[in-house]
């Protein structure tokens, strides 16, 4: 897209479950998902390999919050703003991985909003203040390339040496009984 939302543009809320958004680009706003006046909520989903000239490579909630549960945002890039995700309001992460994204000043996520993370891995929190518990910060999750790892959508499998293995909490998985692939348990 020459403008916002290479993968998906919505004037209001975006909610995705068991989905992968990959290989999209936009001139500004977001390469993957752009919510102009709403929230972005992802459950058991992957946003990978998207790019934007500015804003966010992966997800941008222009006037809303971003909430991720059992989701991965990796391998996205932006020329300005955040490589992974950008919100003007709050970012809430549960059992999620934000890593290997690139941007000049905020590689993984935008820094001037409230970021609450629980049982999540954030590789680069440059300039961000993150509250919450049981997080892994500043560590490479050792994600394997986006591939068919079973199930209906592509995902990033964890290497056997990944610090994210078994770092999620099934109790926090919002009643989910499977991960994005359909396998039992919380995936981080």
N, CA, C and O atoms as a DFTB+ gen file, in Angstrom:
752 C
 N C O
     1  1       0.845      -1.188       0.000
     2  2       0.000       0.000       0.000
     3  2       0.882       1.239       0.000
     4  3       1.915       1.275       0.668
     5  1       0.478       2.237      -0.739
     6  2       1.214       3.487      -0.723
     7  2       1.020       4.239       0.584
     8  3       1.886       5.006       1.004
     9  1      -0.136       4.011       1.230
    10  2      -0.441       4.654       2.508
    11  2      -0.364       3.677       3.649
    12  3       0.601       2.922       3.765
    13  1      -1.388       3.686       4.506
    14  2      -1.395       2.873       5.726
    15  2      -1.999       1.490       5.508
    16  3      -2.864       1.297       4.654
    17  1      -1.520       0.528       6.308
    18  2      -2.135      -0.793       6.340
    19  2      -1.858      -1.652       5.135
    20  3      -2.765      -1.927       4.350
    21  1      -0.615      -2.087       4.969
    22  2      -0.283      -2.964       3.852
    23  2      -1.049      -4.272       3.887
    24  3      -1.493      -4.762       2.849
    25  1      -1.209      -4.845       5.086
    26  2      -1.941      -6.103       5.216
    27  2      -3.418      -5.889       5.466
    28  3      -4.260      -6.509       4.817
    29  1      -3.741      -4.999       6.420
    30  2      -5.128      -4.747       6.792
    31  2      -5.258      -3.339       7.348
    32  3      -4.502      -2.940       8.234
    33  1      -6.213      -2.594       6.828
    34  2      -6.525      -1.244       7.310
    35  2      -7.959      -1.247       7.809
    36  3      -8.856      -1.733       7.120
    37  1      -8.187      -0.706       9.007
    38  2      -9.550      -0.589       9.538
    39  2      -9.715       0.776      10.191
    40  3      -8.788       1.286      10.821
    41  1     -10.899       1.365      10.038
    42  2     -11.170       2.625      10.716
    43  2     -11.392       2.419      12.209
    44  3     -11.158       3.334      12.999
    45  1     -11.842       1.219      12.606
    46  2     -12.119       0.932      14.003
    47  2     -11.237      -0.218      14.486
    48  3     -10.052      -0.256      14.156
    49  1     -11.781      -1.143      15.250
    50  2     -11.006      -2.212      15.868
    51  2     -10.630      -3.321      14.890
    52  3     -11.332      -3.590      13.916
    53  1      -9.486      -3.958      15.190
    54  2      -9.039      -5.152      14.482
    55  2      -8.857      -6.248      15.521
    56  3      -8.150      -6.062      16.511
    57  1      -9.495      -7.389      15.294
    58  2      -9.343      -8.543      16.178
    59  2      -9.024      -9.765      15.323
    60  3      -9.789     -10.122      14.428
    61  1      -7.889     -10.404      15.604
    62  2      -7.483     -11.598      14.867
    63  2      -7.185     -12.727      15.844
    64  3      -6.583     -12.508      16.896
    65  1      -7.611     -13.935      15.490
    66  2      -7.328     -15.126      16.273
    67  2      -6.815     -16.210      15.330
    68  3      -7.344     -16.394      14.235
    69  1      -5.773     -16.929      15.770
    70  2      -5.193     -18.017      14.980
    71  2      -4.847     -17.576      13.561
    72  3      -5.208     -18.242      12.590
    73  1      -4.148     -16.455      13.448
    74  2      -3.858     -15.862      12.141
    75  2      -2.383     -15.520      11.998
    76  3      -1.670     -15.356      12.988
    77  1      -1.937     -15.417      10.753
    78  2      -0.603     -14.919      10.442
    79  2      -0.731     -13.792       9.431
    80  3      -1.427     -13.928       8.425
    81  1      -0.054     -12.668       9.703
    82  2      -0.005     -11.526       8.799
    83  2       1.464     -11.367       8.411
    84  3       2.296     -11.041       9.257
    85  1       1.784     -11.595       7.139
    86  2       3.186     -11.625       6.738
    87  2       3.376     -11.133       5.305
    88  3       2.521     -11.326       4.441
    89  1       4.532     -10.488       5.079
    90  2       4.939     -10.122       3.731
    91  2       4.237      -8.918       3.135
    92  3       4.156      -8.795       1.913
    93  1       3.727      -8.026       3.976
    94  2       3.024      -6.835       3.490
    95  2       3.882      -5.593       3.685
    96  3       4.809      -5.595       4.495
    97  1       3.574      -4.528       2.939
    98  2       4.315      -3.277       3.109
    99  2       3.402      -2.078       2.894
   100  3       2.388      -2.157       2.199
   101  1       3.790      -0.968       3.509
   102  2       3.047       0.290       3.379
   103  2       4.025       1.448       3.422
   104  3       5.104       1.340       4.005
   105  1       3.647       2.551       2.806
   106  2       4.489       3.739       2.810
   107  2       4.608       4.365       4.191
   108  3       5.664       4.875       4.565
   109  1       3.503       4.321       4.950
   110  2       3.497       4.840       6.321
   111  2       2.369       4.150       7.077
   112  3       1.606       3.383       6.490
   113  1       2.258       4.417       8.374
   114  2       1.215       3.787       9.187
   115  2       1.671       2.439       9.676
   116  3       2.323       2.362      10.717
   117  1       1.358       1.374       8.973
   118  2       1.815       0.033       9.359
   119  2       1.881      -0.871       8.144
   120  3       0.994      -0.859       7.291
   121  1       2.937      -1.648       8.081
   122  2       3.046      -2.608       7.008
   123  2       2.070      -3.759       7.169
   124  3       1.528      -4.261       6.185
   125  1       1.844      -4.182       8.419
   126  2       0.958      -5.311       8.675
   127  2      -0.480      -4.905       8.938
   128  3      -1.340      -5.075       8.075
   129  1      -0.753      -4.362      10.139
   130  2      -2.113      -4.017      10.571
   131  2      -2.169      -2.573      11.038
   132  3      -1.346      -2.149      11.849
   133  1      -3.141      -1.809      10.528
   134  2      -3.301      -0.412      10.933
   135  2      -4.756      -0.169      11.339
   136  3      -5.667      -0.317      10.525
   137  1      -4.965       0.206      12.608
   138  2      -6.293       0.587      13.095
   139  2      -6.306       2.099      13.256
   140  3      -5.635       2.635      14.138
   141  1      -7.057       2.784      12.419
   142  2      -7.063       4.239      12.400
   143  2      -7.636       4.845      13.681
   144  3      -7.059       5.784      14.230
   145  1      -8.754       4.324      14.158
   146  2      -9.395       4.882      15.350
   147  2      -9.841       3.796      16.314
   148  3     -10.856       3.952      16.993
   149  1      -9.103       2.706      16.384
   150  2      -9.532       1.612      17.242
   151  2      -8.376       0.847      17.832
   152  3      -7.217       1.250      17.731
   153  1      -8.716      -0.268      18.450
   154  2      -7.755      -1.132      19.116
   155  2      -7.371      -2.295      18.211
   156  3      -8.107      -2.658      17.293
   157  1      -6.211      -2.869      18.486
   158  2      -5.786      -4.094      17.815
   159  2      -5.650      -5.171      18.880
   160  3      -4.926      -4.997      19.860
   161  1      -6.349      -6.286      18.683
   162  2      -6.298      -7.406      19.616
   163  2      -5.939      -8.671      18.846
   164  3      -6.656      -9.074      17.929
   165  1      -4.831      -9.290      19.221
   166  2      -4.389     -10.522      18.583
   167  2      -4.328     -11.639      19.615
   168  3      -3.816     -11.448      20.718
   169  1      -4.847     -12.793      19.255
   170  2      -4.774     -13.986      20.092
   171  2      -4.266     -15.133      19.233
   172  3      -4.775     -15.376      18.138
   173  1      -3.254     -15.841      19.742
   174  2      -2.673     -16.969      18.999
   175  2      -2.348     -16.567      17.560
   176  3      -2.745     -17.254      16.620
   177  1      -1.634     -15.469      17.388
   178  2      -1.354     -14.963      16.043
   179  2       0.105     -14.556      15.885
   180  3       0.817     -14.344      16.866
   181  1       0.535     -14.451      14.632
   182  2       1.902     -14.081      14.283
   183  2       1.870     -12.928      13.293
   184  3       1.110     -12.953      12.324
   185  1       2.703     -11.910      13.541
   186  2       2.888     -10.794      12.607
   187  2       4.379     -10.774      12.292
   188  3       5.199     -10.499      13.168
   189  1       4.731     -11.066      11.034
   190  2       6.135     -11.262      10.691
   191  2       6.430     -10.838       9.257
   192  3       5.629     -11.070       8.352
   193  1       7.592     -10.213       9.062
   194  2       8.054      -9.914       7.717
   195  2       7.295      -8.808       7.006
   196  3       7.207      -8.810       5.778
   197  1       6.741      -7.859       7.765
   198  2       6.045      -6.709       7.189
   199  2       6.936      -5.478       7.299
   200  3       7.847      -5.447       8.126
   201  1       6.680      -4.452       6.467
   202  2       7.519      -3.256       6.526
   203  2       6.710      -1.999       6.241
   204  3       5.696      -2.033       5.544
   205  1       7.185      -0.887       6.801
   206  2       6.575       0.425       6.558
   207  2       7.667       1.476       6.502
   208  3       8.697       1.350       7.163
   209  1       7.439       2.510       5.713
   210  2       8.390       3.612       5.644
   211  2       8.487       4.343       6.971
   212  3       9.570       4.769       7.372
   213  1       7.344       4.491       7.662
   214  2       7.311       5.102       8.989
   215  2       6.084       4.592       9.716
   216  3       5.182       4.021       9.103
   217  1       6.051       4.795      11.019
   218  2       4.937       4.317      11.839
   219  2       5.323       3.031      12.521
   220  3       5.999       3.063      13.550
   221  1       4.910       1.884      11.974
   222  2       5.277       0.582      12.528
   223  2       5.339      -0.456      11.416
   224  3       4.483      -0.490      10.532
   225  1       6.340      -1.281      11.471
   226  2       6.430      -2.343      10.486
   227  2       5.333      -3.381      10.663
   228  3       4.781      -3.880       9.683
   229  1       5.013      -3.711      11.926
   230  2       4.037      -4.754      12.195
   231  2       2.632      -4.248      12.445
   232  3       1.750      -4.438      11.607
   233  1       2.400      -3.593      13.607
   234  2       1.059      -3.164      14.011
   235  2       1.078      -1.712      14.483
   236  3       2.015      -1.288      15.160
   237  1       0.051      -0.960      14.129
   238  2      -0.076       0.429      14.569
   239  2      -1.534       0.697      14.926
   240  3      -2.414       0.640      14.067
   241  1      -1.783       0.995      16.221
   242  2      -3.113       1.421      16.673
   243  2      -3.037       2.939      16.832
   244  3      -2.549       3.439      17.846
   245  1      -3.519       3.664      15.830
   246  2      -3.366       5.106      15.764
   247  2      -4.012       5.827      16.942
   248  3      -3.408       6.746      17.494
   249  1      -5.207       5.443      17.337
   250  2      -5.884       6.077      18.474
   251  2      -6.394       5.021      19.441
   252  3      -7.429       5.211      20.079
   253  1      -5.678       3.914      19.555
   254  2      -6.167       2.833      20.398
   255  2      -5.068       2.053      21.070
   256  3      -3.897       2.431      21.034
   257  1      -5.464       0.960      21.683
   258  2      -4.564       0.075      22.417
   259  2      -4.184      -1.125      21.554
   260  3      -4.854      -1.450      20.574
   261  1      -3.092      -1.770      21.945
   262  2      -2.701      -3.041      21.350
   263  2      -2.663      -4.072      22.469
   264  3      -2.013      -3.864      23.494
   265  1      -3.364      -5.189      22.267
   266  2      -3.387      -6.282      23.242
   267  2      -3.025      -7.578      22.521
   268  3      -3.691      -7.978      21.566
   269  1      -1.958      -8.227      22.992
   270  2      -1.517      -9.481      22.397
   271  2      -1.536     -10.587      23.444
   272  3      -1.018     -10.415      24.547
   273  1      -2.132     -11.716      23.095
   274  2      -2.122     -12.898      23.949
   275  2      -1.636     -14.072      23.111
   276  3      -2.172     -14.341      22.036
   277  1      -0.612     -14.773      23.609
   278  2      -0.050     -15.934      22.901
   279  2       0.315     -15.581      21.463
   280  3       0.025     -16.353      20.549
   281  1       0.933     -14.448      21.252
   282  2       1.235     -13.989      19.893
   283  2       2.710     -13.646      19.741
   284  3       3.414     -13.416      20.724
   285  1       3.167     -13.614      18.482
   286  2       4.553     -13.298      18.156
   287  2       4.592     -12.183      17.119
   288  3       3.891     -12.235      16.108
   289  1       5.424     -11.166      17.382
   290  2       5.662     -10.079      16.433
   291  2       7.167     -10.060      16.191
   292  3       7.936      -9.677      17.073
   293  1       7.586     -10.476      14.994
   294  2       9.012     -10.636      14.734
   295  2       9.327     -10.402      13.257
   296  3       8.519     -10.703      12.379
   297  1      10.522      -9.858      13.005
   298  2      11.000      -9.720      11.634
   299  2      10.341      -8.617      10.837
   300  3      10.386      -8.634       9.607
   301  1       9.721      -7.642      11.522
   302  2       9.102      -6.503      10.850
   303  2      10.067      -5.320      10.878
   304  3      10.971      -5.278      11.712
   305  1       9.881      -4.358       9.971
   306  2      10.803      -3.214       9.938
   307  2      10.070      -1.928       9.582
   308  3       9.055      -1.934       8.886
   309  1      10.621      -0.820      10.086
   310  2      10.084       0.508       9.766
   311  2      11.239       1.489       9.618
   312  3      12.235       1.400      10.336
   313  1      11.101       2.421       8.685
   314  2      12.119       3.446       8.488
   315  2      12.114       4.484       9.592
   316  3      13.121       5.156       9.813
   317  1      10.999       4.625      10.286
   318  2      10.849       5.523      11.434
   319  2       9.731       4.991      12.306
   320  3       8.870       4.257      11.821
   321  1       9.725       5.342      13.571
   322  2       8.712       4.819      14.484
   323  2       9.189       3.533      15.115
   324  3      10.307       3.476      15.629
   325  1       8.358       2.489      15.089
   326  2       8.695       1.211      15.714
   327  2       8.707       0.088      14.681
   328  3       7.857       0.038      13.792
   329  1       9.655      -0.785      14.806
   330  2       9.714      -1.917      13.891
   331  2       8.591      -2.904      14.127
   332  3       8.014      -3.427      13.174
   333  1       8.269      -3.167      15.395
   334  2       7.254      -4.161      15.726
   335  2       5.867      -3.592      15.899
   336  3       4.997      -3.791      15.051
   337  1       5.648      -2.861      17.028
   338  2       4.315      -2.319      17.280
   339  2       4.351      -0.933      17.879
   340  3       5.278      -0.553      18.595
   341  1       3.295      -0.183      17.556
   342  2       3.198       1.226      17.935
   343  2       1.752       1.511      18.281
   344  3       0.847       1.219      17.499
   345  1       1.532       2.093      19.476
   346  2       0.172       2.461      19.889
   347  2       0.210       3.836      20.539
   348  3       1.187       4.184      21.202
   349  1      -0.844       4.616      20.354
   350  2      -0.928       5.904      21.024
   351  2      -1.485       5.771      22.434
   352  3      -1.412       6.710      23.227
   353  1      -2.035       4.616      22.742
   354  2      -2.544       4.387      24.095
   355  2      -1.722       3.284      24.744
   356  3      -0.499       3.413      24.807
   357  1      -2.325       2.217      25.227
   358  2      -1.596       1.203      25.983
   359  2      -1.252      -0.021      25.147
   360  3      -1.922      -0.336      24.164
   361  1      -0.183      -0.706      25.566
   362  2       0.218      -1.982      24.991
   363  2       0.191      -3.005      26.118
   364  3       0.821      -2.808      27.158
   365  1      -0.545      -4.105      25.909
   366  2      -0.621      -5.180      26.897
   367  2      -0.195      -6.485      26.227
   368  3      -0.748      -6.884      25.201
   369  1       0.791      -7.136      26.821
   370  2       1.346      -8.372      26.269
   371  2       1.209      -9.494      27.286
   372  3       1.595      -9.334      28.444
   373  1       0.661     -10.630      26.863
   374  2       0.560     -11.804      27.715
   375  2       1.029     -13.014      26.913
   376  3       0.525     -13.277      25.822
   377  1       1.994     -13.746      27.460
   378  2       2.525     -14.942      26.777
   379  2       2.921     -14.629      25.336
   380  3       2.619     -15.409      24.433
   381  1       3.581     -13.519      25.112
   382  2       3.893     -13.090      23.744
   383  2       5.373     -12.802      23.566
   384  3       6.096     -12.560      24.532
   385  1       5.811     -12.832      22.316
   386  2       7.200     -12.547      21.956
   387  2       7.227     -11.363      20.999
   388  3       6.541     -11.360      19.977
   389  1       8.029     -10.355      21.343
   390  2       8.269      -9.196      20.476
   391  2       9.778      -9.155      20.276
   392  3      10.513      -8.805      21.199
   393  1      10.249      -9.506      19.084
   394  2      11.699      -9.638      18.894
   395  2      12.081      -9.587      17.425
   396  3      11.263      -9.831      16.537
   397  1      13.353      -9.260      17.193
   398  2      13.966      -9.288      15.858
   399  2      13.308      -8.331      14.871
   400  3      13.357      -8.552      13.661
   401  1      12.694      -7.270      15.384
   402  2      12.151      -6.215      14.532
   403  2      13.202      -5.120      14.407
   404  3      14.105      -5.037      15.239
   405  1      13.100      -4.278      13.380
   406  2      14.103      -3.233      13.202
   407  2      13.465      -1.883      12.903
   408  3      12.487      -1.784      12.162
   409  1      14.048      -0.847      13.502
   410  2      13.700       0.555      13.253
   411  2      14.823       1.384      13.862
   412  3      15.516       0.904      14.759
   413  1      15.024       2.626      13.394
   414  2      16.150       3.421      13.877
   415  2      16.165       3.674      15.381
   416  3      17.234       3.609      15.987
   417  1      15.019       3.961      16.012
   418  2      15.040       4.304      17.433
   419  2      14.251       3.360      18.334
   420  3      14.568       3.259      19.519
   421  1      13.249       2.674      17.828
   422  2      12.433       1.759      18.634
   423  2      12.264       0.447      17.864
   424  3      11.225       0.224      17.243
   425  1      13.264      -0.408      17.899
   426  2      13.205      -1.616      17.080
   427  2      11.978      -2.490      17.314
   428  3      11.337      -2.916      16.353
   429  1      11.643      -2.761      18.559
   430  2      10.555      -3.697      18.812
   431  2       9.215      -3.041      19.135
   432  3       8.178      -3.494      18.650
   433  1       9.220      -1.972      19.952
   434  2       7.954      -1.328      20.293
   435  2       8.160       0.126      20.646
   436  3       9.238       0.544      21.069
   437  1       7.090       0.888      20.459
   438  2       7.132       2.316      20.755
   439  2       7.269       2.505      22.248
   440  3       6.743       1.709      23.026
   441  1       7.963       3.537      22.656
   442  2       8.350       3.669      24.050
   443  2       7.505       4.603      24.905
   444  3       7.592       4.504      26.129
   445  1       6.699       5.497      24.357
   446  2       6.052       6.512      25.192
   447  2       4.591       6.209      25.519
   448  3       3.763       7.118      25.568
   449  1       4.276       4.944      25.740
   450  2       2.944       4.534      26.174
   451  2       3.112       3.587      27.364
   452  3       4.230       3.177      27.678
   453  1       2.010       3.241      28.024
   454  2       2.072       2.273      29.106
   455  2       2.181       0.877      28.510
   456  3       1.332       0.462      27.722
   457  1       3.226       0.159      28.888
   458  2       3.441      -1.195      28.398
   459  2       3.380      -2.140      29.598
   460  3       4.222      -2.086      30.494
   461  1       2.372      -3.000      29.594
   462  2       2.223      -3.992      30.653
   463  2       2.430      -5.364      30.030
   464  3       1.705      -5.753      29.114
   465  1       3.415      -6.092      30.527
   466  2       3.735      -7.402      29.975
   467  2       3.761      -8.440      31.093
   468  3       4.227      -8.177      32.202
   469  1       3.249      -9.622      30.771
   470  2       3.264     -10.738      31.707
   471  2       3.673     -12.001      30.953
   472  3       3.106     -12.324      29.910
   473  1       4.661     -12.706      31.491
   474  2       5.164     -13.933      30.872
   475  2       5.463     -13.741      29.386
   476  3       5.098     -14.576      28.559
   477  1       6.121     -12.646      29.059
   478  2       6.436     -12.318      27.666
   479  2       7.931     -12.095      27.494
   480  3       8.648     -11.843      28.462
   481  1       8.391     -12.190      26.255
   482  2       9.779     -11.913      25.931
   483  2       9.826     -10.723      24.994
   484  3       9.196     -10.729      23.936
   485  1      10.582      -9.690      25.387
   486  2      10.786      -8.499      24.565
   487  2      12.292      -8.357      24.372
   488  3      13.029      -8.109      25.326
   489  1      12.734      -8.516      23.148
   490  2      14.177      -8.510      22.903
   491  2      14.793      -7.126      23.080
   492  3      15.819      -6.996      23.746
   493  1      14.188      -6.088      22.497
   494  2      14.776      -4.748      22.574
   495  2      13.737      -3.762      23.094
   496  3      12.801      -3.396      22.383
   497  1      13.913      -3.340      24.340
   498  2      12.966      -2.412      24.961
   499  2      13.532      -0.999      25.023
   500  3      13.192      -0.231      25.923
   501  1      14.384      -0.660      24.079
   502  2      15.051       0.635      24.065
   503  2      14.068       1.775      24.340
   504  3      13.110       1.977      23.594
   505  1      14.320       2.511      25.417
   506  2      13.525       3.680      25.763
   507  2      12.162       3.375      26.348
   508  3      11.428       4.304      26.685
   509  1      11.795       2.112      26.483
   510  2      10.470       1.745      26.971
   511  2      10.491       1.485      28.473
   512  3      11.491       1.027      29.025
   513  1       9.373       1.784      29.118
   514  2       9.180       1.403      30.513
   515  2       8.144       0.296      30.517
   516  3       6.999       0.497      30.112
   517  1       8.558      -0.876      30.981
   518  2       7.691      -2.046      30.952
   519  2       7.369      -2.460      32.377
   520  3       8.267      -2.659      33.196
   521  1       6.081      -2.589      32.668
   522  2       5.656      -3.091      33.965
   523  2       5.096      -4.494      33.782
   524  3       4.753      -4.891      32.668
   525  1       5.006      -5.235      34.868
   526  2       4.485      -6.593      34.793
   527  2       5.456      -7.567      35.419
   528  3       6.474      -7.170      35.986
   529  1       5.134      -8.857      35.313
   530  2       5.949      -9.882      35.974
   531  2       6.298     -11.022      35.019
   532  3       5.674     -11.216      33.976
   533  1       7.321     -11.760      35.427
   534  2       7.755     -12.981      34.737
   535  2       8.105     -12.747      33.269
   536  3       7.787     -13.569      32.409
   537  1       8.751     -11.638      32.993
   538  2       9.139     -11.319      31.619
   539  2      10.609     -11.599      31.394
   540  3      11.401     -11.633      32.337
   541  1      10.962     -11.796      30.150
   542  2      12.347     -11.949      29.730
   543  2      12.634     -10.748      28.833
   544  3      12.039     -10.610      27.764
   545  1      13.543      -9.885      29.269
   546  2      13.822      -8.637      28.543
   547  2      15.278      -8.630      28.088
   548  3      16.179      -9.011      28.835
   549  1      15.492      -8.192      26.851
   550  2      16.847      -8.011      26.349
   551  2      17.543      -9.285      25.916
   552  3      18.772      -9.342      25.886
   553  1      16.770     -10.309      25.578
   554  2      17.344     -11.598      25.205
   555  2      16.757     -12.056      23.869
   556  3      15.560     -11.903      23.621
   557  1      17.603     -12.613      23.021
   558  2      17.152     -13.161      21.743
   559  2      16.311     -14.412      22.007
   560  3      16.772     -15.317      22.702
   561  1      15.085     -14.487      21.468
   562  2      14.243     -15.656      21.717
   563  2      14.635     -16.891      20.905
   564  3      14.097     -17.977      21.120
   565  1      15.570     -16.721      19.978
   566  2      16.016     -17.821      19.114
   567  2      14.836     -18.434      18.361
   568  3      14.561     -19.630      18.455
   569  1      14.156     -17.576      17.618
   570  2      13.047     -18.013      16.780
   571  2      13.581     -18.626      15.494
   572  3      14.554     -18.135      14.922
   573  1      12.952     -19.685      15.049
   574  2      13.270     -20.260      13.750
   575  2      12.494     -19.491      12.681
   576  3      11.544     -18.785      13.017
   577  1      12.866     -19.606      11.409
   578  2      12.175     -18.865      10.346
   579  2      10.682     -19.196      10.289
   580  3      10.257     -20.278      10.695
   581  1       9.903     -18.254       9.783
   582  2       8.470     -18.455       9.596
   583  2       8.276     -19.658       8.684
   584  3       8.831     -19.710       7.586
   585  1       7.477     -20.632       9.146
   586  2       7.319     -21.873       8.386
   587  2       6.039     -22.587       8.808
   588  3       5.378     -22.197       9.770
   589  1       5.710     -23.631       8.073
   590  2       4.596     -24.483       8.443
   591  2       5.091     -25.425       9.543
   592  3       5.808     -26.389       9.277
   593  1       4.696     -25.126      10.777
   594  2       5.089     -25.934      11.929
   595  2       3.923     -26.765      12.445
   596  3       3.878     -27.138      13.617
   597  1       2.980     -27.050      11.547
   598  2       1.758     -27.744      11.920
   599  2       0.645     -26.728      12.073
   600  3       0.911     -25.575      12.413
   601  1      -0.571     -27.118      11.835
   602  2      -1.689     -26.184      11.937
   603  2      -1.958     -25.475      10.631
   604  3      -1.260     -25.712       9.644
   605  1      -2.961     -24.606      10.603
   606  2      -3.404     -23.975       9.369
   607  2      -2.611     -22.736       8.944
   608  3      -2.763     -22.275       7.813
   609  1      -1.763     -22.186       9.834
   610  2      -1.025     -20.960       9.507
   611  2       0.449     -21.132       9.815
   612  3       0.826     -21.994      10.609
   613  1       1.285     -20.314       9.189
   614  2       2.715     -20.355       9.454
   615  2       3.017     -19.700      10.803
   616  3       2.342     -18.756      11.214
   617  1       4.045     -20.219      11.484
   618  2       4.469     -19.697      12.781
   619  2       5.991     -19.707      12.862
   620  3       6.669     -20.287      12.014
   621  1       6.513     -19.054      13.899
   622  2       7.936     -19.121      14.227
   623  2       8.099     -20.139      15.339
   624  3       7.673     -19.886      16.465
   625  1       8.704     -21.282      15.054
   626  2       8.997     -22.256      16.102
   627  2      10.153     -21.733      16.948
   628  3      10.940     -20.902      16.495
   629  1      10.247     -22.222      18.164
   630  2      11.347     -21.866      19.058
   631  2      12.460     -22.893      18.907
   632  3      12.204     -24.096      18.848
   633  1      13.695     -22.410      18.844
   634  2      14.839     -23.333      18.844
   635  2      14.864     -24.069      20.183
   636  3      14.324     -23.578      21.174
   637  1      15.479     -25.227      20.211
   638  2      15.540     -26.018      21.445
   639  2      16.263     -25.294      22.575
   640  3      16.088     -25.632      23.746
   641  1      17.081     -24.292      22.225
   642  2      17.811     -23.519      23.236
   643  2      17.141     -22.182      23.540
   644  3      17.750     -21.331      24.188
   645  1      15.921     -21.977      23.095
   646  2      15.231     -20.706      23.292
   647  2      14.900     -20.466      24.764
   648  3      14.397     -21.364      25.439
   649  1      15.178     -19.262      25.265
   650  2      14.800     -18.924      26.639
   651  2      13.280     -18.815      26.806
   652  3      12.787     -18.768      27.933
   653  1      12.544     -18.775      25.711
   654  2      11.088     -18.649      25.773
   655  2      10.383     -19.998      25.953
   656  3       9.185     -20.038      26.235
   657  1      11.118     -21.097      25.791
   658  2      10.496     -22.409      25.959
   659  2       9.912     -22.538      27.363
   660  3      10.605     -22.318      28.357
   661  1       8.636     -22.895      27.433
   662  2       7.918     -23.093      28.697
   663  2       7.898     -21.856      29.590
   664  3       7.730     -21.979      30.803
   665  1       8.067     -20.668      29.011
   666  2       8.036     -19.430      29.798
   667  2       6.641     -18.820      29.860
   668  3       6.419     -17.871      30.612
   669  1       5.701     -19.347      29.086
   670  2       4.325     -18.855      29.117
   671  2       3.570     -19.431      30.298
   672  3       4.061     -20.321      30.992
   673  1       2.380     -18.919      30.516
   674  2       1.529     -19.393      31.598
   675  2       0.187     -19.836      31.027
   676  3      -0.554     -19.020      30.479
   677  1      -0.132     -21.125      31.152
   678  2      -1.435     -21.606      30.700
   679  2      -2.568     -20.918      31.447
   680  3      -3.635     -20.688      30.879
   681  1      -2.344     -20.589      32.715
   682  2      -3.374     -19.931      33.521
   683  2      -3.725     -18.546      32.978
   684  3      -4.842     -18.067      33.176
   685  1      -2.774     -17.899      32.291
   686  2      -3.009     -16.554      31.749
   687  2      -3.487     -16.572      30.297
   688  3      -3.640     -15.513      29.689
   689  1      -3.721     -17.733      29.746
   690  2      -4.041     -17.857      28.327
   691  2      -5.504     -17.585      28.009
   692  3      -6.001     -18.019      26.970
   693  1      -6.191     -16.880      28.880
   694  2      -7.566     -16.409      28.639
   695  2      -8.505     -17.516      28.187
   696  3      -9.310     -17.319      27.278
   697  1      -8.403     -18.679      28.820
   698  2      -9.301     -19.781      28.492
   699  2      -8.941     -20.541      27.234
   700  3      -9.683     -21.431      26.818
   701  1      -7.822     -20.209      26.622
   702  2      -7.399     -20.913      25.413
   703  2      -6.865     -22.288      25.782
   704  3      -6.166     -22.434      26.784
   705  1      -7.181     -23.274      24.999
   706  2      -6.683     -24.627      25.265
   707  2      -5.603     -25.048      24.281
   708  3      -4.947     -26.069      24.485
   709  1      -5.408     -24.270      23.206
   710  2      -4.385     -24.593      22.215
   711  2      -3.628     -23.331      21.815
   712  3      -4.067     -22.212      22.080
   713  1      -2.487     -23.537      21.172
   714  2      -1.738     -22.423      20.614
   715  2      -2.189     -22.197      19.170
   716  3      -3.170     -22.797      18.731
   717  1      -1.489     -21.345      18.431
   718  2      -1.866     -21.000      17.066
   719  2      -1.907     -22.226      16.148
   720  3      -2.694     -22.268      15.202
   721  1      -1.077     -23.204      16.421
   722  2      -1.015     -24.409      15.588
   723  2      -2.118     -25.402      15.918
   724  3      -2.363     -26.341      15.161
   725  1      -2.789     -25.191      17.060
   726  2      -3.773     -26.150      17.513
   727  2      -3.210     -27.137      18.515
   728  3      -3.905     -28.063      18.932
   729  1      -1.932     -26.947      18.914
   730  2      -1.300     -27.812      19.904
   731  2      -1.713     -27.375      21.311
   732  3      -1.964     -26.189      21.527
   733  1      -1.790     -28.294      22.269
   734  2      -2.200     -27.945      23.633
   735  2      -1.251     -26.964      24.295
   736  3      -0.040     -27.021      24.084
   737  1      -1.815     -26.045      25.114
   738  2      -1.007     -25.177      25.974
   739  2      -0.742     -23.801      25.423
   740  3      -1.009     -23.495      24.261
   741  1      -0.193     -22.966      26.324
   742  2       0.173     -21.601      25.970
   743  2       1.489     -21.625      25.217
   744  3       2.397     -22.371      25.586
   745  1       1.610     -20.825      24.170
   746  2       2.847     -20.780      23.406
   747  2       3.533     -19.460      23.664
   748  3       2.962     -18.392      23.443
   749  1       4.739     -19.539      24.125
   750  2       5.621     -18.387      24.111
   751  2       6.942     -18.865      23.590
   752  3       7.881     -18.078      23.475
